[in-house]
Amino acid sequence: MEYSSANLISFFYTHWKKLMVVPFLAMVVAVVFSGPQFIKPLFESQVILFPSTTNSVSKALLPQTNGYGDEDIFEYGDEQQAEQLLQILSSGEIRDSVIQKFDLMNHYDIDPDSDYPRTKLFKEYENKIEFQRTQFMSVEINVLDTDPQVAADIANYISKLVDKVKRRVARSRAEMGLEIVKNEYRSLQGEIQTMEDKITELRYKGVHDYESQSSVFNEQYAIALAQGASQSRIKELERRLDTLAKYGGKYVAIRDELQLLKEEEVKLKTKFDQAKVDVNQNLPATFKVDAARPAERKTYPKRSILILAVGFATFILMSFFLMVQGTLNELRGKS
């Protein structure tokens, strides 16, 4: 059977009642079976998060060894931070915490004694809870649920969990860093104390400032010799010069090394203070645009779209069926 434009017009004219009535009846059935007693309506809640560029308080606010930090705590993150945020949102820790908090196994009506209950639960979780990055480098948390309040609560809970998880990871690393810096700082303080004790011993022996003492005693010794001072005076000056000659080099070496260690101590003290701040204080990992609220209107199913789709699909299938039937009837007539 060949279908030219004229034949098609004739076809639709001949079968218009069937092509109108059957899709209409299908739409009526769709109206009935798309009701809440057959299809549970789903409500959507959404939270939009922008990742931050830094979570380190010390780097953003405290002075560094080479000046102040150049990180801005108000700056939004770029694509890399957004992808990292998505990885955290998709982590098993957040998923398991949400499942436990809202008892999703029972909420989704999954029988724990059925085959593969956790697989079914995870699949339902993925179908109802979605994370996606937008073109503006923000991350959307979209939650569908039969209860609008539960959908909003889950979305808000997940947004809080992001900071909690990232804070836990950052705190763990910060504590390790603090322990390393603290041990180095304490060790350096011990070295400094040991050298200061050695300097104190040398001072008890008469070496207080090698360069100035050496200059003064040499001058006095020369004057004493020139003026014919008493032997006791000359011997006293010789004794002091011998003490400087014996301990002066050691004093200078320890003094110079002590100066370097004290400069290093200042740098380590700065690092130590920064590490303590990072352990005890945390910046939020995200900027929350707005908290999720219970939706007033359902998101799924859209009954009007569903009914129209059923009517259109029925019309196409009915047209195809009638065309096939006509073709078969023609073939039978020719045979």
mmCIF file of C-alpha atoms in Angstrom:
data_model
loop_
_atom_site.group_PDB
_atom_site.id
_atom_site.type_symbol
_atom_site.label_atom_id
_atom_site.label_comp_id
_atom_site.label_asym_id
_atom_site.label_seq_id
_atom_site.Cartn_x
_atom_site.Cartn_y
_atom_site.Cartn_z
ATOM 1 C CA MET A 1 0.000 0.000 0.000
ATOM 2 C CA GLU A 2 1.515 3.282 -1.078
ATOM 3 C CA TYR A 3 0.860 6.311 1.050
ATOM 4 C CA SER A 4 0.851 9.514 -0.932
ATOM 5 C CA SER A 5 -0.446 12.728 0.606
ATOM 6 C CA ALA A 6 -3.881 12.034 -0.876
ATOM 7 C CA ASN A 7 -3.893 8.496 0.445
ATOM 8 C CA LEU A 8 -2.859 9.706 3.893
ATOM 9 C CA ILE A 9 -5.683 12.241 3.933
ATOM 10 C CA SER A 10 -8.057 9.488 2.845
ATOM 11 C CA PHE A 11 -6.632 7.185 5.511
ATOM 12 C CA PHE A 12 -7.102 9.654 8.327
ATOM 13 C CA TYR A 13 -10.566 10.593 7.042
ATOM 14 C CA THR A 14 -11.616 6.940 6.953
ATOM 15 C CA HIS A 15 -10.299 6.091 10.431
ATOM 16 C CA TRP A 16 -10.728 9.415 12.207
ATOM 17 C CA LYS A 17 -13.150 8.022 14.755
ATOM 18 C CA LYS A 18 -10.715 5.305 15.855
ATOM 19 C CA LEU A 19 -7.808 7.736 15.788
ATOM 20 C CA MET A 20 -9.722 10.135 18.024
ATOM 21 C CA VAL A 21 -11.610 7.797 20.321
ATOM 22 C CA VAL A 22 -8.819 5.357 21.193
ATOM 23 C CA PRO A 23 -6.237 8.038 22.161
ATOM 24 C CA PHE A 24 -8.986 9.864 24.080
ATOM 25 C CA LEU A 25 -9.804 6.705 26.045
ATOM 26 C CA ALA A 26 -6.094 6.134 26.660
ATOM 27 C CA MET A 27 -5.821 9.667 28.033
ATOM 28 C CA VAL A 28 -8.781 9.044 30.320
ATOM 29 C CA VAL A 29 -7.084 5.890 31.602
ATOM 30 C CA ALA A 30 -3.873 7.902 32.081
ATOM 31 C CA VAL A 31 -5.809 10.477 34.111
ATOM 32 C CA VAL A 32 -7.096 7.743 36.398
ATOM 33 C CA PHE A 33 -3.862 5.798 36.805
ATOM 34 C CA SER A 34 -1.633 8.874 37.197
ATOM 35 C CA GLY A 35 -3.428 9.822 40.387
ATOM 36 C CA PRO A 36 -1.674 9.710 43.783
ATOM 37 C CA GLN A 37 -3.348 6.395 44.639
ATOM 38 C CA PHE A 38 -1.382 4.733 41.809
ATOM 39 C CA ILE A 39 1.740 6.912 41.375
ATOM 40 C CA LYS A 40 3.220 8.521 44.461
ATOM 41 C CA PRO A 41 4.025 12.186 43.751
ATOM 42 C CA LEU A 42 7.619 13.284 44.325
ATOM 43 C CA PHE A 43 8.642 16.685 45.691
ATOM 44 C CA GLU A 44 12.019 18.247 44.973
ATOM 45 C CA SER A 45 14.210 20.365 47.233
ATOM 46 C CA GLN A 46 17.476 21.951 46.216
ATOM 47 C CA VAL A 47 20.557 23.451 47.822
ATOM 48 C CA ILE A 48 23.142 25.365 45.808
ATOM 49 C CA LEU A 49 26.715 25.435 47.111
ATOM 50 C CA PHE A 50 29.779 27.307 45.937
ATOM 51 C CA PRO A 51 33.121 25.756 46.939
ATOM 52 C CA SER A 52 35.619 27.972 48.727
ATOM 53 C CA THR A 53 39.232 28.354 47.643
ATOM 54 C CA THR A 54 40.766 27.626 51.044
ATOM 55 C CA ASN A 55 39.904 25.979 54.332
ATOM 56 C CA SER A 56 43.052 27.059 56.156
ATOM 57 C CA VAL A 57 42.498 29.899 58.605
ATOM 58 C CA SER A 58 46.229 30.410 59.119
ATOM 59 C CA LYS A 59 46.990 30.786 55.407
ATOM 60 C CA ALA A 60 44.149 33.206 54.859
ATOM 61 C CA LEU A 61 44.354 35.367 57.992
ATOM 62 C CA LEU A 62 47.614 34.884 59.915
ATOM 63 C CA PRO A 63 51.085 36.197 59.049
ATOM 64 C CA GLN A 64 53.361 33.740 57.249
ATOM 65 C CA THR A 65 57.114 33.466 57.499
ATOM 66 C CA ASN A 66 57.408 35.484 54.277
ATOM 67 C CA GLY A 67 54.602 37.952 55.023
ATOM 68 C CA TYR A 68 50.841 37.716 55.129
ATOM 69 C CA GLY A 69 48.881 35.091 53.249
ATOM 70 C CA ASP A 70 47.434 36.062 49.872
ATOM 71 C CA GLU A 71 44.382 33.766 50.029
ATOM 72 C CA ASP A 72 40.966 35.393 50.135
ATOM 73 C CA ILE A 73 38.432 33.665 52.395
ATOM 74 C CA PHE A 74 35.610 35.263 50.386
ATOM 75 C CA GLU A 75 36.766 33.962 47.002
ATOM 76 C CA TYR A 76 34.702 31.295 45.273
ATOM 77 C CA GLY A 77 36.417 28.130 44.095
ATOM 78 C CA ASP A 78 37.066 27.233 40.474
ATOM 79 C CA GLU A 79 36.362 24.081 38.490
ATOM 80 C CA GLN A 80 38.869 22.021 40.432
ATOM 81 C CA GLN A 81 37.292 22.858 43.806
ATOM 82 C CA ALA A 82 33.831 22.162 42.372
ATOM 83 C CA GLU A 83 34.946 18.708 41.189
ATOM 84 C CA GLN A 84 36.493 18.006 44.590
ATOM 85 C CA LEU A 85 33.216 19.009 46.217
ATOM 86 C CA LEU A 86 31.341 16.588 43.953
ATOM 87 C CA GLN A 87 33.707 13.801 44.965
ATOM 88 C CA ILE A 88 32.991 14.458 48.631
ATOM 89 C CA LEU A 89 29.236 14.578 48.018
ATOM 90 C CA SER A 90 29.416 11.246 46.202
ATOM 91 C CA SER A 91 31.443 9.593 48.952
ATOM 92 C CA GLY A 92 30.233 6.544 50.812
ATOM 93 C CA GLU A 93 30.591 8.360 54.123
ATOM 94 C CA ILE A 94 27.945 10.923 53.197
ATOM 95 C CA ARG A 95 25.681 8.316 51.588
ATOM 96 C CA ASP A 96 25.821 5.997 54.600
ATOM 97 C CA SER A 97 25.279 8.870 57.021
ATOM 98 C CA VAL A 98 22.165 10.028 55.144
ATOM 99 C CA ILE A 99 20.819 6.477 54.950
ATOM 100 C CA GLN A 100 21.263 5.992 58.677
ATOM 101 C CA LYS A 101 19.987 9.435 59.680
ATOM 102 C CA PHE A 102 16.708 9.159 57.736
ATOM 103 C CA ASP A 103 16.313 5.363 57.909
ATOM 104 C CA LEU A 104 16.015 5.233 54.121
ATOM 105 C CA MET A 105 15.761 1.446 54.047
ATOM 106 C CA ASN A 106 12.307 1.698 55.647
ATOM 107 C CA HIS A 107 11.485 5.053 54.081
ATOM 108 C CA TYR A 108 11.968 3.626 50.589
ATOM 109 C CA ASP A 109 9.993 0.476 51.529
ATOM 110 C CA ILE A 110 12.886 -1.886 50.863
ATOM 111 C CA ASP A 111 12.654 -5.260 52.550
ATOM 112 C CA PRO A 112 15.965 -5.927 54.346
ATOM 113 C CA ASP A 113 15.343 -9.672 53.986
ATOM 114 C CA SER A 114 14.952 -9.496 50.214
ATOM 115 C CA ASP A 115 17.708 -10.297 47.728
ATOM 116 C CA TYR A 116 20.413 -7.615 47.510
ATOM 117 C CA PRO A 117 18.690 -5.034 49.767
ATOM 118 C CA ARG A 118 21.704 -2.705 49.930
ATOM 119 C CA THR A 119 22.052 -2.725 46.144
ATOM 120 C CA LYS A 120 18.389 -1.746 45.835
ATOM 121 C CA LEU A 121 18.834 0.904 48.513
ATOM 122 C CA PHE A 122 21.881 2.439 46.818
ATOM 123 C CA LYS A 123 20.093 2.470 43.456
ATOM 124 C CA GLU A 124 17.066 4.185 44.973
ATOM 125 C CA TYR A 125 19.385 6.666 46.692
ATOM 126 C CA GLU A 126 21.061 7.501 43.374
ATOM 127 C CA ASN A 127 17.669 7.908 41.680
ATOM 128 C CA LYS A 128 16.328 10.237 44.359
ATOM 129 C CA ILE A 129 19.466 12.214 45.325
ATOM 130 C CA GLU A 130 21.546 13.888 42.628
ATOM 131 C CA PHE A 131 24.630 16.132 42.649
ATOM 132 C CA GLN A 132 25.719 18.128 39.624
ATOM 133 C CA ARG A 133 28.029 20.992 38.768
ATOM 134 C CA THR A 134 26.595 24.059 37.059
ATOM 135 C CA GLN A 135 28.173 26.308 34.457
ATOM 136 C CA PHE A 136 28.767 28.893 37.197
ATOM 137 C CA MET A 137 31.058 26.497 39.132
ATOM 138 C CA SER A 138 28.438 25.911 41.815
ATOM 139 C CA VAL A 139 27.185 22.485 42.872
ATOM 140 C CA GLU A 140 23.505 21.591 43.119
ATOM 141 C CA ILE A 141 22.098 19.111 45.618
ATOM 142 C CA ASN A 142 18.730 17.907 44.303
ATOM 143 C CA VAL A 143 16.582 15.611 46.436
ATOM 144 C CA LEU A 144 13.307 13.965 45.401
ATOM 145 C CA ASP A 145 10.997 12.444 47.977
ATOM 146 C CA THR A 146 7.334 11.632 48.540
ATOM 147 C CA ASP A 147 7.459 13.872 51.636
ATOM 148 C CA PRO A 148 8.415 17.495 50.844
ATOM 149 C CA GLN A 149 9.730 18.055 54.369
ATOM 150 C CA VAL A 150 11.954 14.985 54.215
ATOM 151 C CA ALA A 151 13.322 16.114 50.828
ATOM 152 C CA ALA A 152 14.250 19.507 52.311
ATOM 153 C CA ASP A 153 15.728 17.945 55.449
ATOM 154 C CA ILE A 154 17.909 15.546 53.443
ATOM 155 C CA ALA A 155 19.204 18.346 51.183
ATOM 156 C CA ASN A 156 20.073 20.556 54.167
ATOM 157 C CA TYR A 157 21.657 17.656 56.048
ATOM 158 C CA ILE A 158 23.887 16.791 53.090
ATOM 159 C CA SER A 159 25.032 20.410 52.775
ATOM 160 C CA LYS A 160 26.099 20.307 56.440
ATOM 161 C CA LEU A 161 27.803 16.952 56.010
ATOM 162 C CA VAL A 162 30.055 18.379 53.288
ATOM 163 C CA ASP A 163 31.713 20.726 55.768
ATOM 164 C CA LYS A 164 31.845 18.004 58.410
ATOM 165 C CA VAL A 165 33.596 15.498 56.143
ATOM 166 C CA LYS A 166 36.021 18.027 54.710
ATOM 167 C CA ARG A 167 36.719 19.363 58.199
ATOM 168 C CA ARG A 168 37.470 15.843 59.441
ATOM 169 C CA VAL A 169 39.946 15.225 56.613
ATOM 170 C CA ALA A 170 41.566 18.652 57.043
ATOM 171 C CA ARG A 171 41.716 18.292 60.836
ATOM 172 C CA SER A 172 43.393 14.897 60.555
ATOM 173 C CA ARG A 173 46.109 16.351 58.337
ATOM 174 C CA ALA A 174 46.387 19.476 60.503
ATOM 175 C CA GLU A 175 46.891 17.358 63.635
ATOM 176 C CA MET A 176 49.660 15.405 61.915
ATOM 177 C CA GLY A 177 51.272 18.648 60.802
ATOM 178 C CA LEU A 178 50.943 20.126 64.301
ATOM 179 C CA GLU A 179 52.635 17.092 65.843
ATOM 180 C CA ILE A 180 55.541 17.307 63.394
ATOM 181 C CA VAL A 181 56.042 21.041 63.915
ATOM 182 C CA LYS A 182 55.659 20.709 67.696
ATOM 183 C CA ASN A 183 58.342 18.014 67.887
ATOM 184 C CA GLU A 184 60.698 20.080 65.737
ATOM 185 C CA TYR A 185 59.985 23.193 67.807
ATOM 186 C CA ARG A 186 60.559 21.403 71.126
ATOM 187 C CA SER A 187 63.746 19.804 69.794
ATOM 188 C CA LEU A 188 65.054 23.176 68.625
ATOM 189 C CA GLN A 189 64.237 24.737 71.984
ATOM 190 C CA GLY A 190 66.262 21.969 73.639
ATOM 191 C CA GLU A 191 69.243 22.708 71.409
ATOM 192 C CA ILE A 192 68.969 26.417 72.162
ATOM 193 C CA GLN A 193 68.803 25.771 75.902
ATOM 194 C CA THR A 194 71.895 23.535 75.715
ATOM 195 C CA MET A 195 73.848 26.232 73.889
ATOM 196 C CA GLU A 196 72.684 28.944 76.270
ATOM 197 C CA ASP A 197 73.932 26.802 79.152
ATOM 198 C CA LYS A 198 77.314 26.520 77.433
ATOM 199 C CA ILE A 199 77.391 30.293 76.918
ATOM 200 C CA THR A 200 76.598 30.735 80.621
ATOM 201 C CA GLU A 201 79.506 28.454 81.577
ATOM 202 C CA LEU A 202 81.867 30.488 79.414
ATOM 203 C CA ARG A 203 80.646 33.700 81.015
ATOM 204 C CA TYR A 204 81.410 32.296 84.464
ATOM 205 C CA LYS A 205 84.940 31.722 83.165
ATOM 206 C CA GLY A 206 85.177 35.380 82.158
ATOM 207 C CA VAL A 207 84.189 35.389 78.456
ATOM 208 C CA HIS A 208 81.251 37.761 78.059
ATOM 209 C CA ASP A 209 81.831 39.406 74.685
ATOM 210 C CA TYR A 210 84.920 38.123 72.955
ATOM 211 C CA GLU A 211 85.462 40.916 70.451
ATOM 212 C CA SER A 212 85.051 43.872 72.838
ATOM 213 C CA GLN A 213 86.880 42.160 75.732
ATOM 214 C CA SER A 214 89.776 41.179 73.485
ATOM 215 C CA SER A 215 90.099 44.735 72.212
ATOM 216 C CA VAL A 216 89.951 46.295 75.681
ATOM 217 C CA PHE A 217 92.322 43.820 77.372
ATOM 218 C CA ASN A 218 94.892 44.079 74.565
ATOM 219 C CA GLU A 219 94.800 47.862 74.828
ATOM 220 C CA GLN A 220 95.148 47.785 78.608
ATOM 221 C CA TYR A 221 97.979 45.258 78.382
ATOM 222 C CA ALA A 222 99.876 47.477 75.936
ATOM 223 C CA ILE A 223 99.376 50.521 78.160
ATOM 224 C CA ALA A 224 100.465 48.565 81.251
ATOM 225 C CA LEU A 225 103.672 47.472 79.535
ATOM 226 C CA ALA A 226 104.367 50.968 78.253
ATOM 227 C CA GLN A 227 103.798 52.578 81.651
ATOM 228 C CA GLY A 228 105.708 49.911 83.561
ATOM 229 C CA ALA A 229 102.760 48.685 85.617
ATOM 230 C CA SER A 230 103.205 46.239 88.449
ATOM 231 C CA GLN A 231 103.819 42.590 87.697
ATOM 232 C CA SER A 232 100.576 41.589 89.378
ATOM 233 C CA ARG A 233 98.639 43.938 87.100
ATOM 234 C CA ILE A 234 100.428 42.629 84.012
ATOM 235 C CA LYS A 235 99.887 38.994 85.064
ATOM 236 C CA GLU A 236 96.193 39.660 85.701
ATOM 237 C CA LEU A 237 95.814 41.065 82.179
ATOM 238 C CA GLU A 238 97.792 38.118 80.742
ATOM 239 C CA ARG A 239 95.517 35.691 82.612
ATOM 240 C CA ARG A 240 92.437 37.316 81.152
ATOM 241 C CA LEU A 241 93.940 37.326 77.662
ATOM 242 C CA ASP A 242 94.820 33.642 78.054
ATOM 243 C CA THR A 243 91.213 32.928 79.070
ATOM 244 C CA LEU A 244 89.959 34.748 75.978
ATOM 245 C CA ALA A 245 92.445 32.873 73.807
ATOM 246 C CA LYS A 246 91.410 29.548 75.325
ATOM 247 C CA TYR A 247 87.633 29.978 75.247
ATOM 248 C CA GLY A 248 87.101 32.836 72.802
ATOM 249 C CA GLY A 249 86.858 30.705 69.670
ATOM 250 C CA LYS A 250 84.400 28.336 71.319
ATOM 251 C CA TYR A 251 82.351 31.285 72.571
ATOM 252 C CA VAL A 252 82.132 32.843 69.085
ATOM 253 C CA ALA A 253 81.174 29.541 67.451
ATOM 254 C CA ILE A 254 78.428 28.827 69.985
ATOM 255 C CA ARG A 255 77.178 32.436 69.926
ATOM 256 C CA ASP A 256 76.902 32.514 66.119
ATOM 257 C CA GLU A 257 75.201 29.125 65.959
ATOM 258 C CA LEU A 258 72.840 30.182 68.743
ATOM 259 C CA GLN A 259 71.881 33.259 66.746
ATOM 260 C CA LEU A 260 71.019 31.110 63.707
ATOM 261 C CA LEU A 261 68.994 28.711 65.841
ATOM 262 C CA LYS A 262 67.027 31.565 67.381
ATOM 263 C CA GLU A 263 66.162 32.869 63.917
ATOM 264 C CA GLU A 264 64.972 29.363 63.035
ATOM 265 C CA GLU A 265 63.032 29.252 66.297
ATOM 266 C CA VAL A 266 61.068 32.346 65.281
ATOM 267 C CA LYS A 267 60.072 30.698 61.993
ATOM 268 C CA LEU A 268 59.120 27.431 63.682
ATOM 269 C CA LYS A 269 57.149 29.314 66.335
ATOM 270 C CA THR A 270 55.145 30.959 63.544
ATOM 271 C CA LYS A 271 54.508 27.581 61.930
ATOM 272 C CA PHE A 272 53.581 26.103 65.305
ATOM 273 C CA ASP A 273 51.032 28.860 65.979
ATOM 274 C CA GLN A 274 49.570 28.450 62.493
ATOM 275 C CA ALA A 275 49.248 24.680 62.925
ATOM 276 C CA LYS A 276 47.452 25.133 66.263
ATOM 277 C CA VAL A 277 44.984 27.517 64.638
ATOM 278 C CA ASP A 278 44.333 25.090 61.783
ATOM 279 C CA VAL A 279 43.598 22.289 64.265
ATOM 280 C CA ASN A 280 41.254 24.334 66.454
ATOM 281 C CA GLN A 281 39.607 26.606 63.870
ATOM 282 C CA ASN A 282 38.096 25.786 60.490
ATOM 283 C CA LEU A 283 36.617 27.796 57.674
ATOM 284 C CA PRO A 284 33.507 26.431 55.915
ATOM 285 C CA ALA A 285 34.292 24.429 52.803
ATOM 286 C CA THR A 286 31.344 25.956 50.949
ATOM 287 C CA PHE A 287 29.216 29.053 50.515
ATOM 288 C CA LYS A 288 25.561 28.099 50.827
ATOM 289 C CA VAL A 289 23.362 30.269 48.624
ATOM 290 C CA ASP A 290 20.122 29.261 50.328
ATOM 291 C CA ALA A 291 18.798 26.492 52.516
ATOM 292 C CA ALA A 292 16.371 23.959 51.076
ATOM 293 C CA ARG A 293 12.683 24.423 51.836
ATOM 294 C CA PRO A 294 9.731 22.041 51.498
ATOM 295 C CA ALA A 295 8.293 22.236 47.981
ATOM 296 C CA GLU A 296 4.666 23.345 47.706
ATOM 297 C CA ARG A 297 4.048 21.581 44.390
ATOM 298 C CA LYS A 298 5.073 18.135 43.268
ATOM 299 C CA THR A 299 7.829 17.727 40.707
ATOM 300 C CA TYR A 300 6.877 14.256 39.448
ATOM 301 C CA PRO A 301 4.723 13.120 37.791
ATOM 302 C CA LYS A 302 3.618 16.038 35.620
ATOM 303 C CA ARG A 303 0.119 14.755 34.913
ATOM 304 C CA SER A 304 -0.601 17.079 31.985
ATOM 305 C CA ILE A 305 2.626 16.094 30.211
ATOM 306 C CA LEU A 306 2.082 12.432 31.039
ATOM 307 C CA ILE A 307 -1.500 12.460 29.741
ATOM 308 C CA LEU A 308 -0.534 14.238 26.523
ATOM 309 C CA ALA A 309 2.379 11.846 26.012
ATOM 310 C CA VAL A 310 0.079 8.837 26.464
ATOM 311 C CA GLY A 311 -2.442 10.314 24.001
ATOM 312 C CA PHE A 312 0.219 11.081 21.393
ATOM 313 C CA ALA A 313 1.864 7.655 21.754
ATOM 314 C CA THR A 314 -1.514 5.930 21.436
ATOM 315 C CA PHE A 315 -2.312 7.973 18.331
ATOM 316 C CA ILE A 316 0.985 6.957 16.688
ATOM 317 C CA LEU A 317 0.574 3.298 17.611
ATOM 318 C CA MET A 318 -3.053 3.256 16.447
ATOM 319 C CA SER A 319 -2.075 4.861 13.127
ATOM 320 C CA PHE A 320 0.679 2.309 12.628
ATOM 321 C CA PHE A 321 -1.670 -0.561 13.500
ATOM 322 C CA LEU A 322 -4.350 0.622 11.056
ATOM 323 C CA MET A 323 -1.780 1.094 8.279
ATOM 324 C CA VAL A 324 -0.401 -2.391 8.808
ATOM 325 C CA GLN A 325 -3.934 -3.791 8.901
ATOM 326 C CA GLY A 326 -4.809 -2.025 5.628
ATOM 327 C CA THR A 327 -1.678 -3.308 3.950
ATOM 328 C CA LEU A 328 -2.390 -6.878 5.069
ATOM 329 C CA ASN A 329 -5.983 -6.644 3.820
ATOM 330 C CA GLU A 330 -4.734 -5.488 0.384
ATOM 331 C CA LEU A 331 -2.269 -8.366 0.224
ATOM 332 C CA ARG A 332 -5.004 -10.863 1.054
ATOM 333 C CA GLY A 333 -7.272 -9.324 -1.635
ATOM 334 C CA LYS A 334 -4.579 -9.687 -4.318
ATOM 335 C CA SER A 335 -3.911 -13.269 -3.370
#
